[in-house]
Amino acid sequence: MTEFTDPACPWAWGSEPVFRRLRHGLAPRLRWRRAFGILFDEDDDPAPDPDAEARWYEGFIEGVAVHTRAPYAARLHWLTRTSWPASVVAKAAEAQGEQVADRVLRRLRETTFVLGRPADTLAAAEEAVQGVPGLDVRQLLDERALSAARDAVRADRAEARRPLAEVYGLQGPGPHPGRAKELTEGHRYALPTLLFEGPGGRICVPGWRPLRDYLDAASTAAGTPLRLPAPLGPDDASALWRSLTEPELRSLTSGSEPPADAVRVVTANGPLWLHPDEAKHHPATKAQAAGVSDNETPKGVH
């Protein structure tokens, strides 16, 4: 399965409850690969009014969250200037294992959607991933590792710009049907898009979809019905994923209540729940300690 994504995409951020459930539940049968589609490219023209552009995208994020219920920062301090640094760092983290890579990408997403300060430079990405369990930051930022990761992201970007004919001109269903995005040089997959391939064929599921659509596509590609195991308990889910939104509590756990020891981070659209060990290193807790949290009152971590 290939996931076309970008660290700064609000639809991809809002799809995490479903994607996490799929990745975990189908792990014995499914090889999950991420392809970074580069939502914000390096040669995009700079906005004539950066603050107005940030306010526009802030409104776009809020509009997406009406459907996804995902958290977002009360203020987006700037629009992501380029997706390349976060994508390259996330790709480089894959050399250190799937779980480490998942946690690195999650931290990078949260710089936009929890902090409102996108990690769109290498230095910001490095700061965001400090303290990720199992991550060797020196190995991550090795020049050869970054060079190889950049080549891989360049290939991802090119792959995302060769969408299947079936995603051109889609009109539905839902608020984000996944129609191929028209660009000046052609088209790319909408983000996110999942592409399942297996003995039963190739199935493309673009845009914002319910869990059942993805599970049906996976079953078709596998050539056999697939079922997900029962959700985890809240404590086990917190230990595994370390950072949970309220939609993720409902999707990934056997209840809707967070673990008693979870650390609550307030956002403009519901809390983020952090495992206590995650909270020790998370950028949101660092921002609160420095007195620079911008989310709605009551601010910061409780």
CSV table of C-alpha atoms in Angstrom, one decimal:
chain,number,residue,atom,x,y,z
A,1,MET,CA,0.0,0.0,0.0
A,2,THR,CA,1.3,3.4,-1.0
A,3,GLU,CA,0.2,6.5,0.9
A,4,PHE,CA,0.7,9.8,-0.9
A,5,THR,CA,1.0,12.4,1.7
A,6,ASP,CA,2.6,15.6,3.0
A,7,PRO,CA,3.4,16.7,6.6
A,8,ALA,CA,1.5,20.0,6.1
A,9,CYS,CA,-1.7,18.6,4.5
A,10,PRO,CA,-4.8,19.0,6.8
A,11,TRP,CA,-6.7,16.2,5.1
A,12,ALA,CA,-3.8,13.9,5.7
A,13,TRP,CA,-3.6,15.1,9.3
A,14,GLY,CA,-7.3,14.5,9.7
A,15,SER,CA,-7.0,11.0,8.2
A,16,GLU,CA,-4.6,9.8,10.9
A,17,PRO,CA,-7.2,8.1,13.1
A,18,VAL,CA,-8.2,5.8,10.2
A,19,PHE,CA,-4.7,5.3,8.8
A,20,ARG,CA,-3.3,4.4,12.2
A,21,ARG,CA,-6.1,1.9,12.7
A,22,LEU,CA,-5.3,0.3,9.3
A,23,ARG,CA,-1.5,0.3,9.7
A,24,HIS,CA,-1.8,-1.4,13.1
A,25,GLY,CA,-4.6,-3.8,12.4
A,26,LEU,CA,-3.4,-5.0,9.0
A,27,ALA,CA,0.3,-5.0,9.8
A,28,PRO,CA,0.8,-8.7,9.4
A,29,ARG,CA,-0.7,-8.6,5.9
A,30,LEU,CA,0.2,-5.1,4.7
A,31,ARG,CA,3.4,-3.4,3.7
A,32,TRP,CA,2.8,0.3,4.1
A,33,ARG,CA,4.9,2.8,2.1
A,34,ARG,CA,4.7,6.6,2.2
A,35,ALA,CA,5.4,8.7,-0.8
A,36,PHE,CA,5.8,12.4,-0.1
A,37,GLY,CA,3.9,14.4,-2.7
A,38,ILE,CA,5.3,17.9,-1.9
A,39,LEU,CA,2.3,20.1,-1.3
A,40,PHE,CA,4.5,23.2,-1.0
A,41,ASP,CA,7.4,23.1,-3.5
A,42,GLU,CA,10.7,24.9,-3.3
A,43,ASP,CA,10.1,26.9,-6.5
A,44,ASP,CA,6.6,28.0,-5.7
A,45,ASP,CA,6.2,31.8,-5.9
A,46,PRO,CA,6.3,33.5,-2.5
A,47,ALA,CA,3.1,35.1,-1.3
A,48,PRO,CA,2.9,38.8,-1.9
A,49,ASP,CA,1.2,39.1,1.5
A,50,PRO,CA,2.5,36.3,3.7
A,51,ASP,CA,0.2,37.1,6.6
A,52,ALA,CA,-2.9,37.2,4.4
A,53,GLU,CA,-1.8,33.9,2.9
A,54,ALA,CA,-1.4,32.4,6.4
A,55,ARG,CA,-4.9,33.6,7.4
A,56,TRP,CA,-6.3,32.1,4.3
A,57,TYR,CA,-4.7,28.7,4.9
A,58,GLU,CA,-5.7,28.9,8.6
A,59,GLY,CA,-9.3,29.2,7.5
A,60,PHE,CA,-8.8,26.3,5.1
A,61,ILE,CA,-7.5,24.1,7.9
A,62,GLU,CA,-10.5,25.1,10.1
A,63,GLY,CA,-12.9,24.2,7.2
A,64,VAL,CA,-11.3,20.8,6.8
A,65,ALA,CA,-11.5,20.2,10.5
A,66,VAL,CA,-15.3,20.6,10.3
A,67,HIS,CA,-15.2,17.2,8.6
A,68,THR,CA,-12.2,15.5,10.3
A,69,ARG,CA,-12.7,16.9,13.8
A,70,ALA,CA,-8.9,17.1,14.0
A,71,PRO,CA,-7.1,19.6,16.3
A,72,TYR,CA,-5.6,22.8,14.9
A,73,ALA,CA,-3.6,25.7,16.3
A,74,ALA,CA,-5.5,28.9,17.1
A,75,ARG,CA,-3.0,30.8,15.0
A,76,LEU,CA,-1.0,29.6,12.0
A,77,HIS,CA,2.0,31.9,12.3
A,78,TRP,CA,3.1,31.4,8.7
A,79,LEU,CA,2.1,29.3,5.7
A,80,THR,CA,4.5,26.4,5.1
A,81,ARG,CA,7.2,27.8,2.9
A,82,THR,CA,8.3,24.4,1.5
A,83,SER,CA,7.4,20.8,2.3
A,84,TRP,CA,10.9,19.6,1.4
A,85,PRO,CA,12.7,19.7,4.8
A,86,ALA,CA,10.0,17.9,6.8
A,87,SER,CA,9.5,15.4,4.0
A,88,VAL,CA,13.2,14.7,3.7
A,89,VAL,CA,13.6,14.3,7.5
A,90,ALA,CA,10.6,12.0,7.6
A,91,LYS,CA,12.0,9.9,4.7
A,92,ALA,CA,15.4,9.7,6.4
A,93,ALA,CA,13.8,8.4,9.6
A,94,GLU,CA,12.5,5.4,7.7
A,95,ALA,CA,16.1,3.9,7.9
A,96,GLN,CA,15.6,3.6,11.6
A,97,GLY,CA,12.5,1.5,11.6
A,98,GLU,CA,8.8,1.9,11.0
A,99,GLN,CA,7.8,2.9,14.5
A,100,VAL,CA,10.5,5.6,14.7
A,101,ALA,CA,9.5,6.9,11.2
A,102,ASP,CA,5.9,7.1,12.2
A,103,ARG,CA,6.7,9.1,15.4
A,104,VAL,CA,9.0,11.5,13.5
A,105,LEU,CA,6.3,12.2,10.9
A,106,ARG,CA,3.8,12.7,13.6
A,107,ARG,CA,5.9,15.3,15.4
A,108,LEU,CA,6.4,17.1,12.1
A,109,ARG,CA,2.7,17.2,11.4
A,110,GLU,CA,2.1,18.6,14.9
A,111,THR,CA,4.4,21.6,14.3
A,112,THR,CA,1.7,22.8,11.9
A,113,PHE,CA,-1.5,21.6,13.4
A,114,VAL,CA,-0.8,21.9,17.1
A,115,LEU,CA,1.9,24.6,17.3
A,116,GLY,CA,1.0,26.6,14.2
A,117,ARG,CA,4.7,26.9,13.4
A,118,PRO,CA,5.5,24.5,10.5
A,119,ALA,CA,8.8,22.8,10.5
A,120,ASP,CA,9.7,24.1,7.1
A,121,THR,CA,13.5,24.4,7.6
A,122,LEU,CA,16.0,21.6,8.4
A,123,ALA,CA,16.8,23.3,11.8
A,124,ALA,CA,13.1,23.5,12.7
A,125,ALA,CA,12.6,19.8,11.8
A,126,GLU,CA,15.6,18.8,13.8
A,127,GLU,CA,14.3,20.7,16.8
A,128,ALA,CA,10.8,19.1,16.5
A,129,VAL,CA,12.0,15.5,16.6
A,130,GLN,CA,14.3,15.8,19.6
A,131,GLY,CA,13.5,13.1,22.1
A,132,VAL,CA,11.6,10.8,19.8
A,133,PRO,CA,12.1,7.3,21.3
A,134,GLY,CA,14.6,5.2,19.4
A,135,LEU,CA,15.7,8.0,17.1
A,136,ASP,CA,19.4,8.6,16.5
A,137,VAL,CA,19.3,12.3,15.5
A,138,ARG,CA,23.0,12.3,14.5
A,139,GLN,CA,22.4,9.4,12.1
A,140,LEU,CA,19.2,11.1,10.9
A,141,LEU,CA,21.0,14.3,9.9
A,142,ASP,CA,24.1,12.7,8.5
A,143,GLU,CA,24.8,14.3,5.1
A,144,ARG,CA,24.8,11.0,3.2
A,145,ALA,CA,21.5,10.0,4.9
A,146,LEU,CA,19.9,13.3,4.0
A,147,SER,CA,21.2,13.2,0.4
A,148,ALA,CA,19.7,9.7,0.0
A,149,ALA,CA,16.4,10.8,1.5
A,150,ARG,CA,16.2,13.8,-0.7
A,151,ASP,CA,16.7,11.6,-3.8
A,152,ALA,CA,13.9,9.3,-2.5
A,153,VAL,CA,11.6,12.3,-1.9
A,154,ARG,CA,12.4,13.5,-5.4
A,155,ALA,CA,11.3,10.1,-6.7
A,156,ASP,CA,8.1,10.3,-4.5
A,157,ARG,CA,7.3,13.7,-5.9
A,158,ALA,CA,7.6,12.5,-9.4
A,159,GLU,CA,5.5,9.4,-8.7
A,160,ALA,CA,2.8,11.6,-7.1
A,161,ARG,CA,2.7,13.6,-10.4
A,162,ARG,CA,1.8,10.4,-12.4
A,163,PRO,CA,-1.7,9.8,-11.1
A,164,LEU,CA,-3.9,7.0,-12.4
A,165,ALA,CA,-6.4,8.1,-15.0
A,166,GLU,CA,-9.3,7.1,-12.8
A,167,VAL,CA,-8.7,10.0,-10.4
A,168,TYR,CA,-9.0,12.7,-13.0
A,169,GLY,CA,-12.3,14.6,-12.9
A,170,LEU,CA,-13.7,12.9,-9.8
A,171,GLN,CA,-16.8,14.7,-8.4
A,172,GLY,CA,-17.6,12.7,-5.3
A,173,PRO,CA,-18.3,11.4,-2.8
A,174,GLY,CA,-17.8,13.6,0.2
A,175,PRO,CA,-16.2,17.0,0.8
A,176,HIS,CA,-12.8,15.8,-0.6
A,177,PRO,CA,-13.4,13.2,-3.3
A,178,GLY,CA,-9.7,13.1,-4.2
A,179,ARG,CA,-9.8,14.5,-7.7
A,180,ALA,CA,-6.3,14.8,-9.2
A,181,LYS,CA,-4.8,18.2,-8.5
A,182,GLU,CA,-4.1,20.3,-11.6
A,183,LEU,CA,-0.7,21.9,-11.5
A,184,THR,CA,1.1,24.1,-14.0
A,185,GLU,CA,3.2,21.2,-15.2
A,186,GLY,CA,0.5,18.5,-15.1
A,187,HIS,CA,-1.4,16.8,-12.3
A,188,ARG,CA,-0.6,15.0,-9.0
A,189,TYR,CA,-2.6,12.8,-6.7
A,190,ALA,CA,-4.8,14.6,-4.2
A,191,LEU,CA,-3.5,14.2,-0.6
A,192,PRO,CA,-4.0,11.8,0.9
A,193,THR,CA,-4.4,9.0,-1.6
A,194,LEU,CA,-4.0,5.3,-0.8
A,195,LEU,CA,-3.0,2.9,-3.5
A,196,PHE,CA,-3.5,-0.8,-2.7
A,197,GLU,CA,-1.8,-3.5,-4.8
A,198,GLY,CA,-1.9,-7.2,-4.4
A,199,PRO,CA,-3.0,-10.5,-5.9
A,200,GLY,CA,-6.5,-9.1,-6.3
A,201,GLY,CA,-5.4,-6.1,-8.4
A,202,ARG,CA,-4.7,-2.4,-7.8
A,203,ILE,CA,-7.3,-0.3,-6.0
A,204,CYS,CA,-7.0,3.5,-5.7
A,205,VAL,CA,-8.8,5.2,-2.8
A,206,PRO,CA,-8.2,9.0,-3.0
A,207,GLY,CA,-9.3,11.8,-0.7
A,208,TRP,CA,-11.2,11.7,2.5
A,209,ARG,CA,-13.0,8.4,3.0
A,210,PRO,CA,-14.4,6.3,5.9
A,211,LEU,CA,-12.6,3.3,7.3
A,212,ARG,CA,-14.8,0.8,5.5
A,213,ASP,CA,-13.8,2.1,2.1
A,214,TYR,CA,-10.1,1.5,2.8
A,215,LEU,CA,-10.7,-1.9,4.4
A,216,ASP,CA,-12.8,-3.0,1.4
A,217,ALA,CA,-10.1,-1.8,-1.0
A,218,ALA,CA,-7.4,-3.7,1.0
A,219,SER,CA,-9.6,-6.8,0.9
A,220,THR,CA,-10.0,-6.6,-2.8
A,221,ALA,CA,-6.3,-6.1,-3.4
A,222,ALA,CA,-5.5,-9.0,-1.1
A,223,GLY,CA,-8.0,-11.2,-2.8
A,224,THR,CA,-9.5,-12.2,0.5
A,225,PRO,CA,-11.6,-10.6,3.2
A,226,LEU,CA,-9.6,-8.7,5.8
A,227,ARG,CA,-10.8,-7.8,9.3
A,228,LEU,CA,-9.4,-5.5,11.9
A,229,PRO,CA,-8.7,-6.7,15.5
A,230,ALA,CA,-10.5,-5.1,18.4
A,231,PRO,CA,-9.3,-1.7,19.4
A,232,LEU,CA,-6.7,-1.4,22.1
A,233,GLY,CA,-7.3,-0.2,25.6
A,234,PRO,CA,-6.5,3.5,26.2
A,235,ASP,CA,-3.3,2.8,28.1
A,236,ASP,CA,-1.9,0.5,25.4
A,237,ALA,CA,-2.9,2.9,22.7
A,238,SER,CA,-1.1,5.7,24.5
A,239,ALA,CA,2.0,3.6,25.0
A,240,LEU,CA,2.0,2.6,21.3
A,241,TRP,CA,1.2,5.9,19.6
A,242,ARG,CA,2.2,8.4,22.4
A,243,SER,CA,0.1,11.2,20.9
A,244,LEU,CA,-3.6,10.9,20.5
A,245,THR,CA,-6.3,13.3,19.3
A,246,GLU,CA,-9.9,12.9,20.4
A,247,PRO,CA,-10.9,11.4,17.1
A,248,GLU,CA,-8.1,8.9,17.5
A,249,LEU,CA,-9.3,8.0,21.0
A,250,ARG,CA,-12.7,7.1,19.5
A,251,SER,CA,-11.1,5.2,16.5
A,252,LEU,CA,-8.1,3.5,18.1
A,253,THR,CA,-9.3,2.6,21.6
A,254,SER,CA,-12.1,0.7,23.3
A,255,GLY,CA,-13.4,3.9,24.8
A,256,SER,CA,-13.3,7.7,24.4
A,257,GLU,CA,-11.6,8.5,27.7
A,258,PRO,CA,-7.8,9.1,27.7
A,259,PRO,CA,-5.5,7.3,30.2
A,260,ALA,CA,-5.5,8.9,33.6
A,261,ASP,CA,-1.9,9.9,33.3
A,262,ALA,CA,-2.1,11.4,29.8
A,263,VAL,CA,-1.0,15.0,29.5
A,264,ARG,CA,-3.6,17.3,27.9
A,265,VAL,CA,-2.5,19.9,25.4
A,266,VAL,CA,-5.2,22.4,24.5
A,267,THR,CA,-5.7,23.4,20.9
A,268,ALA,CA,-8.4,25.5,19.2
A,269,ASN,CA,-10.3,22.3,18.3
A,270,GLY,CA,-10.1,19.9,21.1
A,271,PRO,CA,-7.2,18.5,23.0
A,272,LEU,CA,-4.1,16.4,22.1
A,273,TRP,CA,-3.3,13.7,24.7
A,274,LEU,CA,0.3,12.9,25.2
A,275,HIS,CA,1.9,9.9,27.0
A,276,PRO,CA,3.8,11.3,30.0
A,277,ASP,CA,7.2,10.3,28.5
A,278,GLU,CA,6.2,12.0,25.2
A,279,ALA,CA,5.2,15.2,27.0
A,280,LYS,CA,8.8,15.5,28.4
A,281,HIS,CA,10.2,16.2,24.9
A,282,HIS,CA,7.2,17.4,22.9
A,283,PRO,CA,7.4,20.8,21.2
A,284,ALA,CA,4.0,21.8,22.6
A,285,THR,CA,5.2,21.3,26.2
A,286,LYS,CA,8.4,23.2,25.4
A,287,ALA,CA,6.4,26.1,23.9
A,288,GLN,CA,4.2,26.2,27.1
A,289,ALA,CA,7.2,26.2,29.3
A,290,ALA,CA,8.7,29.1,27.3
A,291,GLY,CA,5.4,31.0,27.5
A,292,VAL,CA,4.8,31.1,23.8
A,293,SER,CA,1.6,28.9,23.5
A,294,ASP,CA,-1.0,30.6,21.2
A,295,ASN,CA,-4.0,28.3,21.6
A,296,GLU,CA,-7.2,29.4,23.1
A,297,THR,CA,-7.7,30.0,26.8
A,298,PRO,CA,-7.0,27.9,28.9
A,299,LYS,CA,-3.7,27.8,27.2
A,300,GLY,CA,-1.0,25.1,26.9
A,301,VAL,CA,-0.8,21.9,28.9
A,302,HIS,CA,-3.0,20.8,31.7
